[in-house]
Coordinates of C-alpha atoms and ligand atoms in Angstrom, one line a residue:
M1 CA 0.0 0.0 0.0
I2 CA 1.1 3.5 -0.8
A3 CA 1.2 5.6 2.4
I4 CA -1.5 8.3 2.6
D5 CA 1.0 11.2 2.5
E6 CA 2.9 10.0 -0.6
V7 CA 1.7 10.9 -4.0
R8 CA 3.4 8.7 -6.6
D9 CA 3.2 8.2 -10.3
Y10 CA 2.8 4.8 -11.9
V11 CA 4.8 4.6 -15.0
G12 CA 5.7 1.5 -17.1
G13 CA 4.5 -0.8 -14.3
A14 CA 6.6 0.8 -11.5
W15 CA 5.8 3.4 -8.8
R16 CA 8.0 6.4 -8.8
R17 CA 8.3 9.8 -7.1
P18 CA 7.3 12.7 -9.4
S19 CA 10.3 14.8 -10.4
S20 CA 8.7 18.1 -9.5
A21 CA 8.7 19.8 -6.2
R22 CA 5.6 20.0 -4.0
G23 CA 2.6 21.7 -5.7
T24 CA -0.7 21.5 -3.9
D25 CA -1.6 20.5 -0.3
V26 CA -4.1 17.7 -0.2
L27 CA -6.5 18.3 2.7
N28 CA -9.0 16.2 4.5
P29 CA -11.9 18.6 3.9
A30 CA -13.7 17.6 7.1
T31 CA -10.7 18.2 9.5
G32 CA -8.6 20.7 7.5
E33 CA -5.6 18.3 8.1
V34 CA -3.0 18.2 5.4
I35 CA -2.8 14.6 4.3
G36 CA -0.3 14.9 1.5
Q37 CA 1.2 17.0 -1.2
S38 CA 0.5 16.7 -4.9
P39 CA 3.3 17.6 -7.2
E40 CA 3.0 20.2 -10.0
G41 CA 3.9 17.6 -12.5
T42 CA 6.5 18.2 -15.2
P43 CA 6.7 17.6 -19.0
E44 CA 9.4 15.0 -18.1
D45 CA 7.0 13.0 -15.9
V46 CA 4.4 13.2 -18.6
A47 CA 6.9 12.1 -21.3
A48 CA 7.9 9.1 -19.2
A49 CA 4.3 8.0 -18.8
V50 CA 3.5 8.6 -22.5
N51 CA 6.7 6.8 -23.6
A52 CA 5.8 3.8 -21.4
A53 CA 2.3 3.8 -22.9
S54 CA 3.7 4.0 -26.5
A55 CA 6.1 1.1 -25.8
A56 CA 3.3 -1.1 -24.5
F57 CA 0.9 -0.3 -27.3
P58 CA 2.0 -2.7 -30.1
D59 CA 1.7 -5.9 -27.9
W60 CA -1.4 -4.8 -26.1
R61 CA -3.2 -4.0 -29.4
A62 CA -2.3 -7.4 -30.8
L63 CA -3.8 -9.2 -27.8
P64 CA -7.2 -10.5 -28.7
P65 CA -10.1 -8.5 -27.1
A66 CA -11.3 -11.7 -25.3
E67 CA -7.9 -11.9 -23.7
R68 CA -7.7 -8.2 -22.9
I69 CA -10.9 -8.3 -20.9
Q70 CA -9.6 -11.1 -18.7
Y71 CA -7.6 -8.4 -16.9
L72 CA -10.8 -6.4 -16.4
F73 CA -12.6 -9.3 -14.9
R74 CA -9.8 -9.6 -12.4
F75 CA -9.9 -5.9 -11.8
K76 CA -13.6 -6.0 -11.1
Q77 CA -13.1 -8.8 -8.6
L78 CA -10.3 -6.8 -6.8
L79 CA -12.4 -3.6 -6.7
E80 CA -15.2 -5.7 -5.0
E81 CA -12.7 -7.1 -2.5
H82 CA -11.2 -3.6 -1.7
F83 CA -14.5 -1.7 -2.0
E84 CA -14.7 -0.4 1.6
D85 CA -11.1 0.6 1.7
I86 CA -11.4 2.7 -1.5
A87 CA -14.7 4.2 -0.3
R88 CA -13.1 5.3 2.9
S89 CA -10.2 6.9 1.0
I90 CA -12.7 8.8 -1.2
T91 CA -14.4 10.2 2.0
I92 CA -11.2 11.1 3.6
E93 CA -9.8 13.1 0.6
N94 CA -13.1 14.4 -0.9
G95 CA -15.3 14.8 2.1
K96 CA -18.5 13.2 0.8
T97 CA -20.3 10.7 3.1
L98 CA -19.3 7.1 3.1
G99 CA -22.6 6.2 1.6
E100 CA -22.0 8.6 -1.3
A101 CA -18.5 7.3 -1.7
R102 CA -19.8 3.7 -2.0
G103 CA -22.4 4.9 -4.5
E104 CA -19.7 6.6 -6.6
L105 CA -17.5 3.5 -6.6
R106 CA -20.4 1.3 -7.5
R107 CA -21.1 3.4 -10.6
G108 CA -17.4 3.2 -11.5
V109 CA -17.3 -0.6 -11.2
E110 CA -20.3 -0.8 -13.5
N111 CA -18.2 0.7 -16.2
V112 CA -15.6 -2.0 -15.7
E113 CA -18.4 -4.5 -16.1
V114 CA -19.7 -2.9 -19.3
A115 CA -16.2 -2.8 -20.8
C116 CA -16.0 -6.5 -20.3
G117 CA -18.4 -6.7 -23.2
I118 CA -15.8 -5.3 -25.6
P119 CA -15.7 -8.4 -27.9
I120 CA -19.3 -7.5 -28.9
L121 CA -19.2 -3.7 -28.4
M122 CA -16.1 -3.3 -30.6
Q123 CA -17.4 -5.3 -33.6
G124 CA -17.7 -3.6 -36.9
Y125 CA -20.0 -4.6 -39.8
T126 CA -19.8 -6.1 -43.2
L127 CA -21.8 -6.4 -46.4
E128 CA -21.1 -8.9 -49.1
D129 CA -21.4 -7.9 -52.8
V130 CA -21.5 -4.1 -52.5
A131 CA -20.7 -4.5 -56.2
R132 CA -20.6 -7.9 -58.0
G133 CA -17.8 -9.9 -56.3
I134 CA -16.8 -7.1 -53.9
D135 CA -17.3 -7.2 -50.2
E136 CA -16.9 -4.3 -47.8
S137 CA -16.2 -4.4 -44.0
M138 CA -15.7 -1.9 -41.3
F139 CA -13.3 -2.8 -38.5
R140 CA -12.7 -0.8 -35.3
Q141 CA -9.1 -0.4 -34.3
P142 CA -7.5 1.3 -31.2
L143 CA -6.0 4.8 -31.5
G144 CA -2.8 4.3 -29.6
V145 CA -1.9 6.3 -26.4
V146 CA -5.0 8.0 -25.0
A147 CA -5.2 10.2 -21.9
A148 CA -7.8 11.3 -19.4
I149 CA -7.8 14.4 -17.1
T150 CA -10.3 14.2 -14.3
P151 CA -11.8 16.4 -11.6
F152 CA -11.9 16.3 -7.8
N153 CA -15.6 15.5 -7.2
F154 CA -15.6 11.8 -8.1
P155 CA -12.1 10.7 -7.4
A156 CA -12.6 7.1 -8.5
M157 CA -15.7 7.0 -10.6
I158 CA -14.7 9.5 -13.3
P159 CA -11.4 7.9 -14.2
L160 CA -13.4 4.7 -14.5
W161 CA -15.7 6.4 -17.1
F162 CA -12.7 6.1 -19.4
L163 CA -10.0 3.7 -18.3
P164 CA -11.8 0.4 -18.8
Y165 CA -13.1 1.2 -22.3
A166 CA -9.8 2.7 -23.4
I167 CA -7.7 -0.4 -22.6
A168 CA -10.4 -2.9 -23.5
C169 CA -10.4 -1.4 -27.0
G170 CA -6.6 -2.0 -27.2
N171 CA -5.3 1.5 -26.4
T172 CA -2.8 2.3 -23.7
F173 CA -3.7 4.9 -21.2
V174 CA -2.3 7.8 -19.2
L175 CA -4.4 9.2 -16.4
K176 CA -3.9 12.7 -14.8
P177 CA -6.3 12.8 -11.8
S178 CA -7.2 15.9 -9.8
E179 CA -4.3 17.1 -7.7
R180 CA -6.8 17.6 -4.8
V181 CA -7.7 13.9 -4.6
P182 CA -4.7 11.7 -5.6
F183 CA -5.1 8.9 -3.1
S184 CA -8.2 6.9 -4.0
I185 CA -7.2 6.6 -7.6
A186 CA -3.7 5.4 -6.6
R187 CA -5.5 2.6 -4.6
V188 CA -7.4 1.7 -7.8
V189 CA -4.3 1.7 -9.9
E190 CA -2.6 -0.6 -7.3
L191 CA -5.4 -3.0 -7.9
I192 CA -4.8 -2.8 -11.7
E193 CA -1.2 -3.6 -11.0
Q194 CA -2.3 -6.7 -9.1
T195 CA -4.2 -8.0 -12.1
G196 CA -0.9 -8.6 -13.8
L197 CA -1.7 -6.1 -16.6
P198 CA 1.3 -5.8 -18.9
R199 CA 3.6 -2.9 -17.9
G200 CA 2.8 0.5 -19.5
V201 CA -0.8 -0.3 -20.5
V202 CA -2.1 1.9 -17.6
N203 CA 0.0 4.8 -16.3
L204 CA -0.7 7.4 -13.7
V205 CA 0.9 10.8 -13.7
N206 CA 0.1 13.4 -11.0
G207 CA 0.1 17.2 -11.2
G208 CA -1.8 20.3 -12.2
K209 CA -1.7 22.6 -15.2
P210 CA 1.9 21.9 -16.3
A211 CA 1.1 18.1 -16.5
V212 CA -2.1 18.8 -18.4
D213 CA -0.4 21.0 -20.9
A214 CA 2.3 18.5 -21.5
L215 CA -0.3 15.9 -22.3
L216 CA -2.2 18.2 -24.6
D217 CA 1.0 19.0 -26.5
H218 CA 2.6 15.5 -26.6
P219 CA 2.6 14.3 -30.2
A220 CA 2.2 10.6 -29.2
V221 CA -1.1 11.2 -27.3
Q222 CA -3.9 10.5 -29.8
A223 CA -7.0 11.4 -27.7
I224 CA -7.9 13.4 -24.6
S225 CA -10.9 12.8 -22.3
F226 CA -11.5 15.6 -19.9
V227 CA -14.0 16.2 -17.1
G228 CA -14.0 19.4 -15.1
S229 CA -15.2 23.0 -15.1
S230 CA -16.3 24.7 -18.3
P231 CA -13.6 27.3 -18.7
V232 CA -10.9 24.5 -18.4
A233 CA -13.0 22.2 -20.7
R234 CA -13.1 24.9 -23.3
Y235 CA -9.3 25.5 -23.1
I236 CA -8.5 21.8 -23.3
Y237 CA -10.8 21.3 -26.2
A238 CA -9.2 24.1 -28.2
R239 CA -5.6 23.3 -27.4
A240 CA -5.9 19.5 -27.9
A241 CA -7.8 20.0 -31.1
A242 CA -5.2 22.5 -32.4
N243 CA -2.7 19.7 -31.8
G244 CA -4.7 17.4 -34.0
K245 CA -6.1 15.2 -31.2
R246 CA -9.5 13.7 -30.8
V247 CA -11.1 15.4 -27.7
Q248 CA -14.2 15.0 -25.5
C249 CA -14.6 17.6 -22.7
Q250 CA -17.3 17.5 -20.1
G251 CA -17.7 20.8 -18.4
G252 CA -19.6 22.4 -15.6
A253 CA -23.4 22.8 -15.0
K254 CA -26.3 24.8 -13.7
N255 CA -29.1 22.2 -13.4
H256 CA -32.7 23.1 -13.0
V257 CA -35.7 21.1 -11.7
V258 CA -39.2 22.1 -12.6
V259 CA -41.8 21.4 -9.9
L260 CA -45.4 21.4 -11.3
P261 CA -48.4 21.8 -9.0
D262 CA -49.4 18.2 -9.5
A263 CA -46.1 16.8 -8.4
D264 CA -46.1 14.3 -5.5
R265 CA -45.1 16.6 -2.6
E266 CA -43.2 14.2 -0.4
T267 CA -41.3 12.4 -3.1
T268 CA -40.4 15.6 -4.9
T269 CA -39.1 17.3 -1.8
Q270 CA -37.0 14.2 -0.8
I271 CA -35.5 13.8 -4.2
V272 CA -34.8 17.4 -4.9
A273 CA -33.1 17.7 -1.4
D274 CA -31.0 14.7 -2.2
S275 CA -30.0 16.3 -5.6
A276 CA -29.2 19.7 -4.2
Y277 CA -27.4 18.7 -1.0
G278 CA -26.0 15.3 -1.8
C279 CA -22.2 15.5 -2.0
A280 CA -22.6 19.0 -0.6
G281 CA -23.8 20.1 -4.0
Q282 CA -20.5 19.2 -5.6
R283 CA -21.9 17.1 -8.4
C284 CA -22.2 18.1 -12.0
L285 CA -25.7 16.7 -11.8
A286 CA -26.7 18.6 -8.6
V287 CA -29.9 20.6 -8.9
S288 CA -29.0 24.2 -8.4
V289 CA -32.3 25.9 -9.3
A290 CA -35.8 24.8 -8.5
V291 CA -38.4 26.4 -10.8
T292 CA -41.8 26.1 -9.1
V293 CA -44.9 26.6 -11.3
G294 CA -48.2 28.0 -10.1
D295 CA -49.4 26.7 -6.8
A296 CA -46.2 24.6 -6.3
R297 CA -44.5 27.7 -5.0
D298 CA -45.7 27.8 -1.5
W299 CA -45.7 24.2 -0.5
F300 CA -42.4 23.5 -2.2
R301 CA -40.6 26.4 -0.6
K302 CA -41.7 25.3 2.9
S303 CA -41.2 21.6 2.5
I304 CA -37.7 21.9 1.0
T305 CA -36.6 24.4 3.6
D306 CA -37.8 22.2 6.4
L307 CA -36.1 19.1 5.0
A308 CA -32.9 21.0 4.2
A309 CA -32.8 22.3 7.8
S310 CA -33.1 18.8 9.2
L311 CA -30.0 17.4 7.3
K312 CA -27.2 16.2 9.5
V313 CA -23.9 17.9 8.4
G314 CA -20.6 16.6 9.5
D315 CA -17.5 14.4 8.8
G316 CA -18.5 12.0 6.0
L317 CA -17.2 9.1 8.1
G318 CA -19.5 9.9 11.0
N319 CA -22.6 7.9 11.8
G320 CA -25.8 9.3 10.3
V321 CA -24.1 12.2 8.6
Q322 CA -26.1 13.2 5.5
M323 CA -23.9 15.9 4.1
G324 CA -20.1 16.5 4.2
P325 CA -17.9 19.5 3.7
L326 CA -16.7 21.4 0.6
I327 CA -13.4 20.4 -0.9
T328 CA -11.2 23.4 0.2
P329 CA -11.4 26.5 2.4
A330 CA -11.3 28.5 -0.8
S331 CA -14.5 26.7 -2.0
K332 CA -16.2 27.4 1.3
Q333 CA -15.3 31.1 1.0
R334 CA -16.4 31.3 -2.6
V335 CA -19.8 29.6 -1.9
E336 CA -20.4 31.8 1.2
G337 CA -19.6 34.8 -0.9
L338 CA -22.2 33.8 -3.6
I339 CA -24.8 33.3 -0.9
A340 CA -24.1 36.8 0.3
K341 CA -24.2 38.1 -3.2
G342 CA -27.6 36.4 -3.9
S343 CA -29.0 37.9 -0.8
A344 CA -27.7 41.4 -1.7
E345 CA -29.2 41.1 -5.1
G346 CA -32.7 40.5 -3.8
A347 CA -33.1 36.8 -2.9
T348 CA -34.3 35.8 0.6
A349 CA -32.3 33.3 2.5
A350 CA -35.0 30.9 3.7
L351 CA -32.2 28.9 5.1
D352 CA -28.6 30.2 5.4
G353 CA -25.8 27.7 5.7
R354 CA -23.0 30.3 6.1
G355 CA -20.8 30.0 9.2
A356 CA -21.7 26.3 9.8
K357 CA -19.8 25.0 12.8
I358 CA -19.3 21.3 13.5
T359 CA -18.1 20.5 17.0
G360 CA -14.7 18.8 16.9
H361 CA -14.3 19.7 13.2
E362 CA -13.7 23.5 13.6
R363 CA -11.2 23.5 10.7
G364 CA -13.5 21.7 8.2
N365 CA -14.9 23.4 5.1
F366 CA -18.5 23.2 6.1
V367 CA -21.3 25.2 4.6
G368 CA -24.8 24.2 5.7
P369 CA -27.8 23.5 3.4
T370 CA -29.0 26.8 2.0
V371 CA -32.3 27.8 0.3
L372 CA -32.3 31.1 -1.6
D373 CA -35.9 32.1 -2.4
G374 CA -36.7 34.4 -5.3
V375 CA -33.3 34.9 -6.9
P376 CA -33.9 37.6 -9.5
A377 CA -33.2 36.8 -13.2
S378 CA -30.7 39.6 -13.2
S379 CA -28.6 38.1 -10.4
E380 CA -25.1 36.7 -11.1
L381 CA -26.3 33.5 -9.4
T382 CA -28.6 32.7 -12.3
E383 CA -25.7 31.8 -14.5
T384 CA -23.0 30.9 -12.0
E385 CA -22.2 27.3 -11.2
I386 CA -22.2 27.5 -7.3
F387 CA -20.9 23.9 -6.7
G388 CA -22.1 24.0 -3.1
P389 CA -25.2 23.1 -1.0
V390 CA -27.2 26.1 -2.3
L391 CA -30.7 25.7 -3.9
S392 CA -32.1 28.7 -5.6
V393 CA -35.9 28.7 -5.8
I394 CA -37.5 30.8 -8.5
H395 CA -41.1 31.0 -9.6
A396 CA -42.7 30.7 -13.1
S397 CA -46.3 31.3 -13.9
S398 CA -46.5 28.5 -16.5
E399 CA -44.7 25.4 -17.7
E400 CA -43.7 27.2 -20.9
Q401 CA -42.1 30.0 -18.8
A402 CA -40.2 27.3 -16.8
I403 CA -38.9 25.7 -20.0
D404 CA -37.9 29.1 -21.3
I405 CA -35.8 29.8 -18.2
I406 CA -33.9 26.6 -18.6
T407 CA -33.5 27.2 -22.4
R408 CA -31.8 30.5 -21.7
S409 CA -29.1 28.9 -19.6
S410 CA -25.7 28.7 -21.2
Y411 CA -25.2 25.3 -19.6
G412 CA -27.0 22.1 -20.8
N413 CA -25.9 19.3 -18.5
A414 CA -29.1 18.1 -16.8
S415 CA -32.7 19.0 -16.0
S416 CA -35.6 17.3 -14.3
I417 CA -39.3 17.7 -14.1
F418 CA -41.6 16.6 -11.2
T419 CA -45.2 16.0 -12.2
G420 CA -48.0 13.5 -12.3
S421 CA -48.8 14.4 -15.9
G422 CA -47.4 12.2 -18.7
A423 CA -48.2 14.8 -21.2
A424 CA -46.3 17.5 -19.4
A425 CA -43.4 15.1 -18.9
R426 CA -43.4 14.3 -22.6
R427 CA -43.3 17.9 -23.6
F428 CA -40.4 18.6 -21.2
R429 CA -38.5 15.6 -22.5
N430 CA -39.0 16.7 -26.1
Q431 CA -38.2 20.4 -25.7
I432 CA -35.6 20.8 -23.0
P433 CA -32.1 21.5 -24.3
T434 CA -30.1 19.5 -21.8
G435 CA -28.2 16.2 -22.4
N436 CA -29.5 14.3 -19.4
V437 CA -33.1 14.6 -18.4
G438 CA -35.0 13.3 -15.4
V439 CA -38.7 12.7 -15.1
N440 CA -39.5 12.4 -11.4
I441 CA -35.7 11.7 -11.0
G442 CA -33.5 14.2 -9.3
V443 CA -30.0 13.1 -10.4
A444 CA -30.4 12.0 -13.9
A445 CA -27.1 10.0 -14.0
P446 CA -27.0 7.7 -17.0
M447 CA -26.1 4.0 -16.3
A448 CA -22.7 2.8 -17.6
Y449 CA -24.3 1.4 -20.8
F450 CA -25.7 4.8 -21.8
P451 CA -23.7 7.9 -22.7
F452 CA -23.2 10.4 -20.0
S453 CA -24.5 13.3 -22.0
G454 CA -24.3 17.1 -21.7
W455 CA -25.1 19.9 -24.1
K456 CA -24.2 23.5 -24.8
G457 CA -21.6 25.0 -22.4
S458 CA -21.5 21.7 -20.4
F459 CA -19.9 19.6 -23.2
F460 CA -17.4 20.2 -25.9
G461 CA -17.1 17.4 -28.5
V462 CA -19.3 14.8 -30.1
L463 CA -18.9 11.5 -28.4
H464 CA -19.6 11.3 -24.6
A465 CA -18.2 9.1 -21.8
Q466 CA -19.4 5.5 -21.0
G467 CA -20.9 2.7 -23.1
R468 CA -21.0 2.7 -26.8
D469 CA -19.9 6.3 -27.1
A470 CA -16.7 5.4 -25.3
V471 CA -16.1 2.6 -27.7
E472 CA -16.6 4.9 -30.6
F473 CA -14.3 7.5 -29.1
Y474 CA -11.5 5.1 -28.4
T475 CA -11.5 3.5 -31.8
D476 CA -11.0 4.5 -35.4
K477 CA -13.0 2.9 -38.2
K478 CA -11.2 1.2 -41.0
V479 CA -13.2 0.3 -44.0
V480 CA -11.8 -2.5 -46.2
I481 CA -13.2 -3.2 -49.7
E482 CA -12.1 -6.5 -51.2
R483 CA -12.2 -8.2 -54.5
W484 CA -11.1 -11.9 -54.9
P485 CA -11.9 -13.1 -58.4
K486 CA -12.4 -16.8 -58.7
E487 CA -9.8 -17.0 -61.6
W488 CA -7.0 -15.7 -59.3
S489 CA -7.4 -18.5 -56.8
R490 CA -5.2 -21.6 -56.9
K491 CA -7.2 -24.8 -57.4
F492 CA -7.4 -27.0 -54.3
Ligands
NAD501 P1 -11.3 21.8 -12.7 O1 -11.7 22.3 -14.0 O2 -10.7 22.8 -11.7 O3 -10.2 20.6 -12.8 C1 -10.3 19.5 -13.6 C2 -9.0 19.0 -14.0 O4 -8.4 20.0 -14.9 C3 -8.0 18.7 -12.9 O5 -7.3 17.5 -13.2 C4 -7.1 19.9 -12.9 O6 -5.8 19.5 -12.5 C5 -7.1 20.3 -14.4 N1 -7.0 21.8 -14.5 C6 -7.5 22.8 -13.6 N2 -7.2 24.0 -14.1 C7 -6.5 23.8 -15.2 C8 -5.9 24.7 -16.2 N3 -6.0 26.1 -16.0 N4 -5.3 24.2 -17.2 C9 -5.2 22.9 -17.4 N5 -5.7 22.0 -16.6 C10 -6.3 22.4 -15.5 O7 -12.5 21.1 -12.1 P2 -12.7 20.6 -10.6 O8 -12.9 21.7 -9.7 O9 -11.7 19.5 -10.2 O10 -14.2 19.8 -10.7 C11 -15.4 20.4 -10.6 C12 -16.0 20.8 -12.0 O11 -16.1 19.6 -12.8 C13 -17.3 21.4 -11.9 O12 -17.4 22.5 -12.8 C14 -18.2 20.2 -12.3 O13 -19.5 20.6 -12.8 C15 -17.4 19.6 -13.3 N6 -17.8 18.2 -13.6 C16 -18.5 17.9 -14.7 C17 -18.9 16.6 -15.0 C18 -19.7 16.3 -16.2 O14 -19.9 15.1 -16.5 N7 -20.1 17.3 -17.0 C19 -18.7 15.6 -14.0 C20 -18.0 16.0 -12.8 C21 -17.6 17.3 -12.6

């Protein structure tokens, strides 16, 4: 086991100390304790990982898909055996509750399971006699070295949106995880090592912007997968594309939920609270704005405020804790600043989570659940991704107006509607410009065998993470057209 305070790279099948000096402190967000230091990452560290991946590619690509997936079956087994250990590590470095950490890891493991289907998923197609005596076939082939750059909020799950598919398709892989949460993914990579996977097929390189830029510029890297905030997504999309790489970049979000007057009150309140306050609002699918329509305004405002006020906030490892801290002191300060701004711009804080104090955890980055009622359309909060436990409640006089509010957002990650009406739900599903849509579902997170979608400012690219989209992203199509005239054949 790697000690909790050591951040190491995994390159060519060996663990090594990054060459750069200390970069970022890694904190336990619940206690404020420094639990390690992430390096800045250097072009040399990245080059070492990419070279190892390049060297491993020819043999790995030649291994039949059915043999490649045997490593994934072993990986899945090891993830199950070490499930609790990894979940605890996620809670310690990210702050989410143990239940949430387990949920995240489960969703990650599901991607390993789906990638085990690669002998079917990667198949091409053929047609005999596209012209007389001529057959045409499409084969999918791996790209070479591919890289993923991932965010802090799902330390284990998001790397697993990419890694299993990339290697199952025959690529070799370099991962640059978030410098704020380097430990859980190191545990996951230790398990990959235990599968006996050939050296260099999976590599881990730590660091921040210098490491990212080196990956974006390295000529041997064929494809980049990114998940993180929209400004960085936009930057990575442009720079990697300018370098001729295939890119998929999932960005930030501002998700809305529409509550119609006929929604089931109890279920809606429960689900919206889970969506807004789960993972302390640090989910790209977190509901940030509830748009109440007509009579829903009064009952929803009261029920969500009551429920939010009852949530137990604390260290994610603690018994019965329902919401953990934010990732850093800077995040806490930023979120509290946005609550202040919303209030100054005309919203009423029906519940104000600023200054939350947890006994015994005075240095933790806690912000309590917050409900901001009546955020005006002109407020900065309308467009800002808060990424904290803050639910804005706004009111619309009709379903059309609610849809219009969502349509005007520059983001398009997810939206949900709560209603008892199939017709209203169908209209919403049909018209709403977001990539993930929930109907009486608060966190519309696609299963591993569906693409994790996202539109507008929440996604840059064409093919999404997970499932068939991942297979398309990590392979190129080769079309072969063949003629074999009878008269050219030797007689047998
Ligand atoms: P972030 O953009 O700060 O960091 C993401 C990754 O980019 C990290 O590995 C980081 O090292 C790197 N990075 C940061 N700044 C960089 C820069 N200037 N140049 C090059 N690389 C840089 O994101 P975060 O704070 O770790 O994660 C939270 C964000 O991720 C939120 O905006 C959230 O909505 C988004 N997110 C989106 C999805 C999705 O599926 N759309 C999923 C999870 C998180």
